Amino acid sequence: MAAKSLELTELETILETGIRDRSVAFELLNMVRVENGKAALADRSHCTTHAPAVFRPALTGLQADLNA
């Protein structure tokens, strides 16, 4: 998958708001899902809770991309 350019200030604002307002986090999730060629989720009941073994490597990969 091709790397995307992110405006980190905008992402920070969305993530910070999403911590307090789950609907914002859900909107961000659906935006990313659609960008990745997946269908948007109808509601939060369809969200998967990933174990640390799944999300920690994803965070590490994102950090590596940010450091590149």
Short mmCIF file of N, CA, C and O in Angstrom, two decimals:
data_model
loop_
_atom_site.label_atom_id
_atom_site.label_comp_id
_atom_site.label_asym_id
_atom_site.label_seq_id
_atom_site.Cartn_x
_atom_site.Cartn_y
_atom_site.Cartn_z
N MET A 1 0.84 -1.16 0.00
CA MET A 1 0.00 0.00 0.00
C MET A 1 0.89 1.24 0.00
O MET A 1 1.90 1.28 0.69
N ALA A 2 0.52 2.21 -0.77
CA ALA A 2 1.28 3.45 -0.86
C ALA A 2 1.14 4.25 0.43
O ALA A 2 0.08 4.27 1.04
N ALA A 3 2.22 4.89 0.82
CA ALA A 3 2.19 5.74 2.01
C ALA A 3 1.34 6.97 1.73
O ALA A 3 1.29 7.47 0.62
N LYS A 4 0.67 7.44 2.74
CA LYS A 4 -0.16 8.64 2.63
C LYS A 4 0.50 9.75 3.43
O LYS A 4 1.10 9.52 4.47
N SER A 5 0.37 10.95 2.95
CA SER A 5 0.85 12.11 3.68
C SER A 5 -0.22 12.53 4.68
O SER A 5 -1.38 12.67 4.32
N LEU A 6 0.17 12.70 5.93
CA LEU A 6 -0.78 13.06 6.98
C LEU A 6 -0.43 14.43 7.55
O LEU A 6 0.74 14.74 7.75
N GLU A 7 -1.44 15.19 7.83
CA GLU A 7 -1.26 16.43 8.57
C GLU A 7 -1.40 16.04 10.04
O GLU A 7 -2.50 15.75 10.52
N LEU A 8 -0.28 15.99 10.75
CA LEU A 8 -0.30 15.45 12.11
C LEU A 8 -1.06 16.33 13.08
O LEU A 8 -1.64 15.82 14.05
N THR A 9 -1.11 17.61 12.87
CA THR A 9 -1.88 18.49 13.76
C THR A 9 -3.37 18.15 13.66
O THR A 9 -4.06 18.07 14.68
N GLU A 10 -3.84 17.91 12.45
CA GLU A 10 -5.24 17.53 12.27
C GLU A 10 -5.51 16.17 12.90
O GLU A 10 -6.53 15.97 13.58
N LEU A 11 -4.60 15.23 12.69
CA LEU A 11 -4.76 13.90 13.26
C LEU A 11 -4.76 13.97 14.79
O LEU A 11 -5.58 13.32 15.45
N GLU A 12 -3.88 14.76 15.35
CA GLU A 12 -3.83 14.93 16.81
C GLU A 12 -5.16 15.47 17.33
O GLU A 12 -5.68 14.98 18.34
N THR A 13 -5.71 16.46 16.67
CA THR A 13 -6.98 17.05 17.09
C THR A 13 -8.10 16.01 17.06
O THR A 13 -8.89 15.91 18.00
N ILE A 14 -8.14 15.23 15.98
CA ILE A 14 -9.19 14.21 15.85
C ILE A 14 -9.03 13.13 16.91
O ILE A 14 -10.00 12.71 17.55
N LEU A 15 -7.80 12.68 17.13
CA LEU A 15 -7.58 11.63 18.13
C LEU A 15 -7.89 12.12 19.54
O LEU A 15 -8.51 11.41 20.34
N GLU A 16 -7.46 13.32 19.84
CA GLU A 16 -7.73 13.88 21.17
C GLU A 16 -9.24 14.01 21.41
O GLU A 16 -9.75 13.66 22.47
N THR A 17 -9.95 14.49 20.40
CA THR A 17 -11.40 14.61 20.52
C THR A 17 -12.04 13.23 20.61
O THR A 17 -12.98 13.02 21.39
N GLY A 18 -11.50 12.28 19.84
CA GLY A 18 -12.04 10.92 19.83
C GLY A 18 -11.91 10.20 21.15
O GLY A 18 -12.69 9.29 21.45
N ILE A 19 -10.95 10.60 21.96
CA ILE A 19 -10.82 9.99 23.29
C ILE A 19 -12.02 10.35 24.16
O ILE A 19 -12.50 9.53 24.94
N ARG A 20 -12.52 11.55 23.99
CA ARG A 20 -13.67 12.02 24.78
C ARG A 20 -15.01 11.73 24.09
O ARG A 20 -16.01 11.52 24.75
N ASP A 21 -15.02 11.78 22.77
CA ASP A 21 -16.26 11.63 22.00
C ASP A 21 -16.09 10.47 21.03
O ASP A 21 -15.48 10.60 19.97
N ARG A 22 -16.63 9.33 21.40
CA ARG A 22 -16.42 8.11 20.62
C ARG A 22 -16.96 8.22 19.20
O ARG A 22 -16.48 7.54 18.30
N SER A 23 -17.94 9.08 18.97
CA SER A 23 -18.48 9.22 17.62
C SER A 23 -17.44 9.81 16.67
O SER A 23 -17.40 9.46 15.49
N VAL A 24 -16.57 10.66 17.18
CA VAL A 24 -15.50 11.23 16.36
C VAL A 24 -14.50 10.14 16.00
O VAL A 24 -14.06 10.03 14.85
N ALA A 25 -14.12 9.33 16.97
CA ALA A 25 -13.20 8.21 16.70
C ALA A 25 -13.81 7.26 15.68
O ALA A 25 -13.11 6.76 14.79
N PHE A 26 -15.11 7.02 15.78
CA PHE A 26 -15.79 6.14 14.84
C PHE A 26 -15.78 6.72 13.43
O PHE A 26 -15.56 6.00 12.45
N GLU A 27 -15.99 8.02 13.31
CA GLU A 27 -15.92 8.68 12.00
C GLU A 27 -14.52 8.53 11.40
O GLU A 27 -14.38 8.26 10.20
N LEU A 28 -13.50 8.71 12.22
CA LEU A 28 -12.12 8.56 11.75
C LEU A 28 -11.88 7.12 11.30
O LEU A 28 -11.30 6.89 10.24
N LEU A 29 -12.32 6.16 12.08
CA LEU A 29 -12.17 4.76 11.71
C LEU A 29 -12.80 4.49 10.36
O LEU A 29 -12.18 3.88 9.48
N ASN A 30 -14.03 4.94 10.16
CA ASN A 30 -14.70 4.69 8.88
C ASN A 30 -14.00 5.39 7.72
O ASN A 30 -13.90 4.84 6.63
N MET A 31 -13.49 6.58 7.97
CA MET A 31 -12.75 7.29 6.92
C MET A 31 -11.52 6.47 6.49
O MET A 31 -11.26 6.30 5.30
N VAL A 32 -10.81 5.94 7.46
CA VAL A 32 -9.61 5.15 7.17
C VAL A 32 -9.99 3.83 6.51
O VAL A 32 -9.34 3.39 5.56
N ARG A 33 -11.05 3.20 7.00
CA ARG A 33 -11.49 1.93 6.39
C ARG A 33 -11.81 2.11 4.91
O ARG A 33 -11.38 1.32 4.07
N VAL A 34 -12.56 3.15 4.59
CA VAL A 34 -12.94 3.40 3.19
C VAL A 34 -11.70 3.69 2.36
O VAL A 34 -11.56 3.19 1.24
N GLU A 35 -10.77 4.47 2.91
CA GLU A 35 -9.52 4.77 2.19
C GLU A 35 -8.72 3.49 1.92
O GLU A 35 -8.04 3.37 0.90
N ASN A 36 -8.84 2.51 2.82
CA ASN A 36 -8.16 1.22 2.66
C ASN A 36 -8.95 0.23 1.82
O ASN A 36 -8.59 -0.94 1.72
N GLY A 37 -10.05 0.68 1.21
CA GLY A 37 -10.82 -0.18 0.33
C GLY A 37 -11.81 -1.08 1.04
O GLY A 37 -12.34 -2.02 0.44
N LYS A 38 -12.08 -0.82 2.31
CA LYS A 38 -13.03 -1.62 3.07
C LYS A 38 -14.34 -0.85 3.20
O LYS A 38 -14.39 0.35 3.02
N ALA A 39 -15.38 -1.57 3.53
CA ALA A 39 -16.68 -0.93 3.75
C ALA A 39 -16.69 -0.22 5.10
O ALA A 39 -16.08 -0.69 6.07
N ALA A 40 -17.38 0.89 5.15
CA ALA A 40 -17.58 1.58 6.43
C ALA A 40 -18.45 0.71 7.32
O ALA A 40 -19.31 -0.03 6.85
N LEU A 41 -18.21 0.77 8.62
CA LEU A 41 -19.02 0.02 9.57
C LEU A 41 -20.31 0.78 9.84
O LEU A 41 -20.33 2.01 9.91
N ALA A 42 -21.39 0.04 10.03
CA ALA A 42 -22.70 0.66 10.25
C ALA A 42 -22.78 1.31 11.64
O ALA A 42 -23.38 2.35 11.81
N ASP A 43 -22.19 0.64 12.63
CA ASP A 43 -22.19 1.18 13.98
C ASP A 43 -21.05 0.57 14.77
O ASP A 43 -20.38 -0.35 14.31
N ARG A 44 -20.84 1.09 15.97
CA ARG A 44 -19.69 0.66 16.78
C ARG A 44 -19.77 -0.79 17.23
O ARG A 44 -18.76 -1.38 17.60
N SER A 45 -20.94 -1.40 17.18
CA SER A 45 -21.05 -2.80 17.60
C SER A 45 -20.26 -3.72 16.68
O SER A 45 -19.96 -4.86 17.04
N HIS A 46 -19.90 -3.24 15.49
CA HIS A 46 -19.13 -4.04 14.54
C HIS A 46 -17.63 -3.86 14.69
O HIS A 46 -16.85 -4.49 13.97
N CYS A 47 -17.21 -3.01 15.61
CA CYS A 47 -15.78 -2.77 15.83
C CYS A 47 -15.14 -3.97 16.52
O CYS A 47 -15.77 -4.62 17.36
N THR A 48 -13.92 -4.25 16.17
CA THR A 48 -13.16 -5.33 16.78
C THR A 48 -12.24 -4.75 17.83
O THR A 48 -11.61 -3.72 17.62
N THR A 49 -12.16 -5.41 18.99
CA THR A 49 -11.20 -5.03 20.00
C THR A 49 -9.95 -5.87 19.77
O THR A 49 -9.98 -7.09 19.91
N HIS A 50 -8.86 -5.21 19.36
CA HIS A 50 -7.64 -5.93 19.04
C HIS A 50 -6.77 -6.11 20.28
O HIS A 50 -6.67 -5.21 21.12
N ALA A 51 -6.16 -7.26 20.37
CA ALA A 51 -5.25 -7.56 21.47
C ALA A 51 -3.95 -6.79 21.28
O ALA A 51 -3.63 -6.37 20.16
N PRO A 52 -3.20 -6.58 22.37
CA PRO A 52 -1.92 -5.87 22.24
C PRO A 52 -0.99 -6.47 21.19
O PRO A 52 -0.25 -5.74 20.54
N ALA A 53 -1.05 -7.77 20.98
CA ALA A 53 -0.20 -8.41 19.97
C ALA A 53 -0.52 -7.92 18.57
O ALA A 53 0.29 -8.04 17.66
N VAL A 54 -1.71 -7.35 18.38
CA VAL A 54 -2.11 -6.83 17.08
C VAL A 54 -1.87 -5.33 16.99
O VAL A 54 -1.28 -4.84 16.03
N PHE A 55 -2.30 -4.58 18.01
CA PHE A 55 -2.20 -3.12 17.87
C PHE A 55 -0.82 -2.57 18.20
O PHE A 55 -0.43 -1.53 17.67
N ARG A 56 -0.02 -3.24 19.02
CA ARG A 56 1.33 -2.74 19.31
C ARG A 56 2.21 -2.72 18.05
O ARG A 56 2.86 -1.72 17.78
N PRO A 57 2.24 -3.80 17.25
CA PRO A 57 3.02 -3.74 16.01
C PRO A 57 2.49 -2.67 15.04
O PRO A 57 3.28 -2.04 14.33
N ALA A 58 1.18 -2.45 15.04
CA ALA A 58 0.62 -1.40 14.18
C ALA A 58 1.12 -0.03 14.64
O ALA A 58 1.48 0.82 13.81
N LEU A 59 1.16 0.21 15.94
CA LEU A 59 1.68 1.47 16.47
C LEU A 59 3.16 1.62 16.14
O LEU A 59 3.62 2.70 15.77
N THR A 60 3.91 0.53 16.26
CA THR A 60 5.34 0.56 15.92
C THR A 60 5.55 0.88 14.45
O THR A 60 6.41 1.68 14.09
N GLY A 61 4.73 0.30 13.60
CA GLY A 61 4.82 0.58 12.16
C GLY A 61 4.49 2.03 11.84
O GLY A 61 5.16 2.67 11.03
N LEU A 62 3.47 2.56 12.51
CA LEU A 62 3.11 3.95 12.31
C LEU A 62 4.24 4.87 12.79
O LEU A 62 4.59 5.83 12.10
N GLN A 63 4.83 4.54 13.92
CA GLN A 63 5.95 5.34 14.43
C GLN A 63 7.13 5.31 13.46
O GLN A 63 7.76 6.33 13.21
N ALA A 64 7.40 4.15 12.88
CA ALA A 64 8.48 4.04 11.91
C ALA A 64 8.19 4.91 10.68
O ALA A 64 9.08 5.57 10.15
N ASP A 65 6.93 4.91 10.24
CA ASP A 65 6.55 5.76 9.11
C ASP A 65 6.73 7.23 9.43
O ASP A 65 7.20 8.00 8.60
N LEU A 66 6.37 7.62 10.66
CA LEU A 66 6.51 9.02 11.06
C LEU A 66 7.99 9.43 11.17
O LEU A 66 8.33 10.57 10.91
N ASN A 67 8.83 8.48 11.54
CA ASN A 67 10.26 8.76 11.69
C ASN A 67 11.01 8.76 10.36
O ASN A 67 12.13 9.24 10.30
N ALA A 68 10.39 8.21 9.32
CA ALA A 68 11.06 8.09 8.02
C ALA A 68 11.21 9.44 7.33
O ALA A 68 10.57 10.38 7.56
#
